[in-house]
mmCIF file of C-alpha atoms in Angstrom:
data_model
loop_
_atom_site.group_PDB
_atom_site.id
_atom_site.type_symbol
_atom_site.label_atom_id
_atom_site.label_comp_id
_atom_site.label_asym_id
_atom_site.label_seq_id
_atom_site.Cartn_x
_atom_site.Cartn_y
_atom_site.Cartn_z
ATOM 1 C CA GLY A 1 -4.663 -0.267 18.568
ATOM 2 C CA GLU A 2 -4.531 -0.572 14.801
ATOM 3 C CA SER A 3 -8.010 -0.917 13.370
ATOM 4 C CA VAL A 4 -7.023 -1.975 9.875
ATOM 5 C CA GLY A 5 -8.036 -5.565 10.647
ATOM 6 C CA LEU A 6 -11.745 -4.809 11.180
ATOM 7 C CA HIS A 7 -14.235 -6.119 8.609
ATOM 8 C CA LEU A 8 -11.565 -8.035 6.725
ATOM 9 C CA PRO A 9 -11.719 -11.590 5.412
ATOM 10 C CA THR A 10 -9.774 -13.725 7.840
ATOM 11 C CA LEU A 11 -7.719 -16.889 7.562
ATOM 12 C CA SER A 12 -6.629 -18.824 10.615
ATOM 13 C CA VAL A 13 -4.013 -21.566 10.266
ATOM 14 C CA GLN A 14 -1.857 -23.713 12.485
ATOM 15 C CA GLU A 15 1.869 -23.099 12.644
ATOM 16 C CA GLY A 16 3.620 -25.220 10.066
ATOM 17 C CA ASP A 17 0.621 -25.463 7.728
ATOM 18 C CA ASN A 18 0.559 -23.917 4.288
ATOM 19 C CA SER A 19 -1.564 -20.800 3.794
ATOM 20 C CA ILE A 20 -3.342 -19.659 0.659
ATOM 21 C CA ILE A 21 -4.627 -16.107 0.398
ATOM 22 C CA ASN A 22 -6.784 -15.201 -2.575
ATOM 23 C CA CYS A 23 -7.439 -11.971 -4.407
ATOM 24 C CA ALA A 24 -9.732 -11.076 -7.286
ATOM 25 C CA TYR A 25 -8.651 -8.104 -9.356
ATOM 26 C CA SER A 26 -10.834 -5.936 -11.513
ATOM 27 C CA ASN A 27 -8.816 -4.325 -14.297
ATOM 28 C CA SER A 28 -8.182 -6.610 -17.266
ATOM 29 C CA ALA A 29 -5.539 -4.123 -18.465
ATOM 30 C CA SER A 30 -3.426 -4.578 -15.313
ATOM 31 C CA ASP A 31 -0.095 -6.165 -16.106
ATOM 32 C CA TYR A 32 1.762 -5.976 -12.809
ATOM 33 C CA PHE A 33 0.666 -7.367 -9.456
ATOM 34 C CA ILE A 34 2.162 -7.168 -5.998
ATOM 35 C CA TRP A 35 1.534 -8.771 -2.641
ATOM 36 C CA TYR A 36 2.158 -6.722 0.484
ATOM 37 C CA LYS A 37 2.263 -7.705 4.140
ATOM 38 C CA GLN A 38 1.200 -5.242 6.809
ATOM 39 C CA GLU A 39 1.881 -5.847 10.476
ATOM 40 C CA SER A 40 -0.023 -3.955 13.122
ATOM 41 C CA GLY A 41 1.093 -0.322 13.364
ATOM 42 C CA LYS A 42 3.425 -0.523 10.376
ATOM 43 C CA GLY A 43 3.378 0.351 6.715
ATOM 44 C CA PRO A 44 2.866 -2.292 4.014
ATOM 45 C CA GLN A 45 5.960 -4.316 3.181
ATOM 46 C CA PHE A 46 6.685 -5.796 -0.255
ATOM 47 C CA ILE A 47 6.538 -9.607 -0.410
ATOM 48 C CA ILE A 48 6.536 -10.660 -4.041
ATOM 49 C CA ASP A 49 5.415 -9.419 -7.438
ATOM 50 C CA ILE A 50 4.469 -10.915 -10.786
ATOM 51 C CA ARG A 51 3.971 -9.611 -14.289
ATOM 52 C CA SER A 52 1.128 -10.665 -16.534
ATOM 53 C CA ASN A 53 3.414 -12.608 -18.880
ATOM 54 C CA MET A 54 3.939 -15.119 -16.060
ATOM 55 C CA ASP A 55 1.493 -17.375 -14.233
ATOM 56 C CA LYS A 56 3.704 -18.353 -11.318
ATOM 57 C CA ARG A 57 6.591 -16.865 -9.392
ATOM 58 C CA GLN A 58 8.361 -18.228 -6.357
ATOM 59 C CA GLY A 59 10.225 -16.521 -3.561
ATOM 60 C CA GLN A 60 11.463 -17.660 -0.214
ATOM 61 C CA ARG A 61 8.548 -19.650 1.285
ATOM 62 C CA VAL A 62 6.079 -17.715 -0.885
ATOM 63 C CA THR A 63 4.571 -18.394 -4.281
ATOM 64 C CA VAL A 64 2.281 -16.146 -6.270
ATOM 65 C CA LEU A 65 -0.089 -17.612 -8.857
ATOM 66 C CA LEU A 66 -1.805 -15.522 -11.500
ATOM 67 C CA ASN A 67 -4.856 -16.628 -13.479
ATOM 68 C CA LYS A 68 -5.610 -13.912 -16.012
ATOM 69 C CA THR A 69 -8.593 -15.779 -17.439
ATOM 70 C CA VAL A 70 -10.591 -15.329 -14.250
ATOM 71 C CA LYS A 71 -8.624 -12.325 -12.951
ATOM 72 C CA HIS A 72 -7.464 -14.117 -9.844
ATOM 73 C CA LEU A 73 -4.275 -13.880 -7.831
ATOM 74 C CA SER A 74 -3.182 -16.055 -4.941
ATOM 75 C CA LEU A 75 -0.372 -16.004 -2.414
ATOM 76 C CA GLN A 76 0.836 -19.280 -0.990
ATOM 77 C CA ILE A 77 2.934 -19.273 2.166
ATOM 78 C CA ALA A 78 4.719 -22.509 2.976
ATOM 79 C CA ALA A 79 5.260 -23.691 6.550
ATOM 80 C CA THR A 80 3.448 -20.693 8.027
ATOM 81 C CA GLN A 81 5.062 -19.193 11.108
ATOM 82 C CA PRO A 82 3.674 -16.960 13.885
ATOM 83 C CA GLY A 83 5.671 -14.075 12.397
ATOM 84 C CA ASP A 84 3.555 -14.380 9.251
ATOM 85 C CA SER A 85 0.501 -13.137 11.165
ATOM 86 C CA ALA A 86 -0.487 -9.892 9.461
ATOM 87 C CA VAL A 87 -2.858 -8.364 6.942
ATOM 88 C CA TYR A 88 -2.019 -9.253 3.340
ATOM 89 C CA PHE A 89 -2.934 -7.009 0.432
ATOM 90 C CA CYS A 90 -2.817 -7.607 -3.272
ATOM 91 C CA ALA A 91 -2.271 -4.633 -5.544
ATOM 92 C CA GLU A 92 -2.602 -4.181 -9.295
ATOM 93 C CA ASN A 93 -1.168 -1.487 -11.493
ATOM 94 C CA ASP A 94 -3.088 0.820 -13.790
ATOM 95 C CA GLY A 95 -2.261 -1.103 -16.924
ATOM 96 C CA GLY A 96 1.112 0.061 -18.168
ATOM 97 C CA SER A 97 1.932 2.350 -15.246
ATOM 98 C CA ASN A 98 3.705 0.598 -12.399
ATOM 99 C CA TYR A 99 3.458 3.617 -10.158
ATOM 100 C CA LYS A 100 -0.324 3.863 -9.885
ATOM 101 C CA LEU A 101 -1.512 0.954 -7.778
ATOM 102 C CA THR A 102 -4.985 -0.128 -6.719
ATOM 103 C CA PHE A 103 -5.102 -2.166 -3.518
ATOM 104 C CA GLY A 104 -7.520 -4.864 -2.474
ATOM 105 C CA LYS A 105 -9.169 -4.680 0.927
ATOM 106 C CA GLY A 106 -6.818 -7.197 2.525
ATOM 107 C CA THR A 107 -6.965 -10.542 4.329
ATOM 108 C CA LEU A 108 -6.061 -11.006 7.978
ATOM 109 C CA LEU A 109 -3.883 -14.079 8.507
ATOM 110 C CA THR A 110 -3.647 -15.440 12.033
ATOM 111 C CA VAL A 111 -1.158 -18.195 12.766
ATOM 112 C CA ASN A 112 -1.876 -20.291 15.835
ATOM 113 C CA PRO A 113 1.123 -21.834 17.627
ATOM 114 C CA ASN B 1 19.675 4.511 4.428
ATOM 115 C CA ALA B 2 16.435 5.705 6.054
ATOM 116 C CA GLY B 3 14.019 4.748 3.247
ATOM 117 C CA VAL B 4 10.729 6.663 3.452
ATOM 118 C CA THR B 5 10.347 8.948 6.472
ATOM 119 C CA GLN B 6 6.983 10.358 7.507
ATOM 120 C CA THR B 7 6.343 12.989 10.145
ATOM 121 C CA PRO B 8 4.519 13.354 12.416
ATOM 122 C CA LYS B 9 3.539 9.829 13.502
ATOM 123 C CA PHE B 10 0.415 11.042 15.291
ATOM 124 C CA GLN B 11 -1.629 14.218 14.984
ATOM 125 C CA VAL B 12 -4.928 15.511 16.341
ATOM 126 C CA LEU B 13 -6.560 18.413 14.523
ATOM 127 C CA LYS B 14 -9.676 20.421 15.093
ATOM 128 C CA THR B 15 -12.198 20.700 12.277
ATOM 129 C CA GLY B 16 -11.168 23.490 9.929
ATOM 130 C CA GLN B 17 -7.485 23.496 10.823
ATOM 131 C CA SER B 18 -4.863 22.989 8.157
ATOM 132 C CA MET B 19 -1.632 21.055 8.350
ATOM 133 C CA THR B 20 1.068 19.435 6.264
ATOM 134 C CA LEU B 21 2.112 15.798 6.481
ATOM 135 C CA GLN B 22 5.756 15.461 5.602
ATOM 136 C CA CYS B 23 7.305 12.703 3.504
ATOM 137 C CA ALA B 24 10.935 12.316 2.502
ATOM 138 C CA GLN B 25 12.801 9.503 0.744
ATOM 139 C CA ASP B 26 16.528 9.044 0.272
ATOM 140 C CA MET B 27 16.460 6.370 -2.429
ATOM 141 C CA ASN B 28 16.350 8.745 -5.416
ATOM 142 C CA HIS B 29 12.971 7.309 -6.411
ATOM 143 C CA GLU B 30 11.124 9.100 -9.183
ATOM 144 C CA TYR B 31 7.665 8.033 -8.152
ATOM 145 C CA MET B 32 5.947 8.979 -4.912
ATOM 146 C CA SER B 33 2.387 8.512 -3.713
ATOM 147 C CA TRP B 34 0.114 9.258 -0.805
ATOM 148 C CA TYR B 35 -2.451 6.724 0.363
ATOM 149 C CA ARG B 36 -5.022 6.771 3.104
ATOM 150 C CA GLN B 37 -6.076 3.634 4.927
ATOM 151 C CA ASP B 38 -9.460 3.250 6.555
ATOM 152 C CA PRO B 39 -10.947 0.149 8.216
ATOM 153 C CA GLY B 40 -12.356 -2.223 5.627
ATOM 154 C CA MET B 41 -11.328 0.047 2.742
ATOM 155 C CA GLY B 42 -7.763 -1.005 2.070
ATOM 156 C CA LEU B 43 -5.410 1.703 0.822
ATOM 157 C CA ARG B 44 -6.766 4.394 -1.442
ATOM 158 C CA LEU B 45 -4.603 6.638 -3.592
ATOM 159 C CA ILE B 46 -4.869 10.355 -2.828
ATOM 160 C CA HIS B 47 -2.206 11.953 -5.047
ATOM 161 C CA TYR B 48 0.897 10.772 -6.818
ATOM 162 C CA SER B 49 3.941 12.215 -8.523
ATOM 163 C CA VAL B 50 6.073 10.822 -11.353
ATOM 164 C CA GLY B 51 8.917 13.270 -10.765
ATOM 165 C CA ALA B 52 9.847 16.686 -9.436
ATOM 166 C CA GLY B 53 7.339 19.282 -10.581
ATOM 167 C CA ILE B 54 4.757 16.716 -11.735
ATOM 168 C CA THR B 55 1.761 15.642 -9.662
ATOM 169 C CA ASP B 56 -1.624 14.124 -10.400
ATOM 170 C CA GLN B 57 -4.790 13.116 -8.613
ATOM 171 C CA GLY B 58 -5.594 9.649 -7.410
ATOM 172 C CA GLU B 59 -8.876 8.098 -6.336
ATOM 173 C CA VAL B 60 -9.687 10.384 -3.372
ATOM 174 C CA PRO B 61 -7.984 13.789 -3.918
ATOM 175 C CA ASN B 62 -10.637 16.145 -2.541
ATOM 176 C CA GLY B 63 -9.479 18.171 0.463
ATOM 177 C CA TYR B 64 -5.791 17.502 -0.154
ATOM 178 C CA ASN B 65 -3.022 19.304 -2.015
ATOM 179 C CA VAL B 66 0.465 18.145 -2.921
ATOM 180 C CA SER B 67 3.592 19.589 -4.465
ATOM 181 C CA ARG B 68 6.899 18.060 -5.544
ATOM 182 C CA SER B 69 9.616 20.679 -5.652
ATOM 183 C CA THR B 70 12.423 18.144 -5.116
ATOM 184 C CA THR B 71 12.907 14.443 -5.827
ATOM 185 C CA GLU B 72 13.214 13.717 -2.109
ATOM 186 C CA ASP B 73 10.135 15.443 -0.653
ATOM 187 C CA PHE B 74 6.420 15.027 -1.258
ATOM 188 C CA PRO B 75 4.342 16.845 1.372
ATOM 189 C CA LEU B 76 0.580 16.375 1.678
ATOM 190 C CA ARG B 77 -1.469 19.394 2.747
ATOM 191 C CA LEU B 78 -4.869 19.236 4.365
ATOM 192 C CA LEU B 79 -6.531 22.514 3.512
ATOM 193 C CA SER B 80 -9.400 22.523 6.029
ATOM 194 C CA ALA B 81 -9.522 19.349 8.083
ATOM 195 C CA ALA B 82 -12.808 17.445 8.367
ATOM 196 C CA PRO B 83 -13.709 14.430 10.548
ATOM 197 C CA SER B 84 -13.964 12.353 7.342
ATOM 198 C CA GLN B 85 -10.211 12.805 6.950
ATOM 199 C CA THR B 86 -9.535 10.853 10.134
ATOM 200 C CA SER B 87 -7.362 8.042 8.826
ATOM 201 C CA VAL B 88 -3.898 6.570 8.648
ATOM 202 C CA TYR B 89 -1.840 8.166 5.892
ATOM 203 C CA PHE B 90 0.993 6.401 4.120
ATOM 204 C CA CYS B 91 3.583 7.873 1.825
ATOM 205 C CA ALA B 92 5.375 5.554 -0.603
ATOM 206 C CA SER B 93 8.100 5.805 -3.221
ATOM 207 C CA SER B 94 9.233 3.664 -6.118
ATOM 208 C CA TYR B 95 11.532 3.432 -9.112
ATOM 209 C CA GLY B 96 8.321 2.799 -11.014
ATOM 210 C CA THR B 97 9.202 0.392 -13.723
ATOM 211 C CA ALA B 98 11.572 -1.727 -11.669
ATOM 212 C CA ALA B 99 10.391 -4.736 -9.748
ATOM 213 C CA GLY B 100 9.545 -4.311 -6.096
ATOM 214 C CA GLY B 101 6.622 -1.952 -6.161
ATOM 215 C CA TYR B 102 6.516 0.766 -3.582
ATOM 216 C CA THR B 103 8.455 1.250 -0.366
ATOM 217 C CA PHE B 104 6.124 2.576 2.291
ATOM 218 C CA GLY B 105 6.715 4.841 5.237
ATOM 219 C CA SER B 106 5.480 3.913 8.708
ATOM 220 C CA GLY B 107 2.407 6.131 8.476
ATOM 221 C CA THR B 108 0.797 9.143 10.137
ATOM 222 C CA ARG B 109 -2.280 8.512 12.246
ATOM 223 C CA LEU B 110 -4.503 11.584 11.951
ATOM 224 C CA THR B 111 -7.582 12.276 14.044
ATOM 225 C CA VAL B 112 -9.846 15.217 13.248
ATOM 226 C CA VAL B 113 -12.227 16.203 16.025
#
């Protein structure tokens, strides 16, 4: 099977709970950040993005928070469902170029029914 | 609308063989990239292109070549396959400056023996 989940930070939550996935980024010049979801055997799928002139952005059941002072990004998933089980990656751009992304190593979210 | 199409889905090569991983997108995206994904390493950028006729190296370009003769296609060539190139390869495309980041293909799982 897909081995992308090995050696990853993991988060296990109960169905219906809220989940918070954290990411530290490295490039202080980055001004665009994205969260991706990757299910086993599939390519990453866009969830939500945020630009550096914002500190919070909300989508459907998801919220991204950006703290530029400490270079930290978080993804909050409300009322987590079994279908949310996946690996979640944060990505940052190359400061001014939205097409050159650097990905974090990912977090494996497991939702228990 | 097919999005990003990668072929083949699986491939086994012998050390020293060459091959081309195909990638095509039908969204008229300017930007295209190739990533490799290894356990515990996240996604690492191999090569990228900002438009037809323009390519550049990413983080791990050695052993790979690319070309971009059309907007739609961005093939990745392995010149002389090595076991270290065993990985899952993802092609992605984007408008670049628009929100939404990259759209990823479903990946090619390559094993070099």
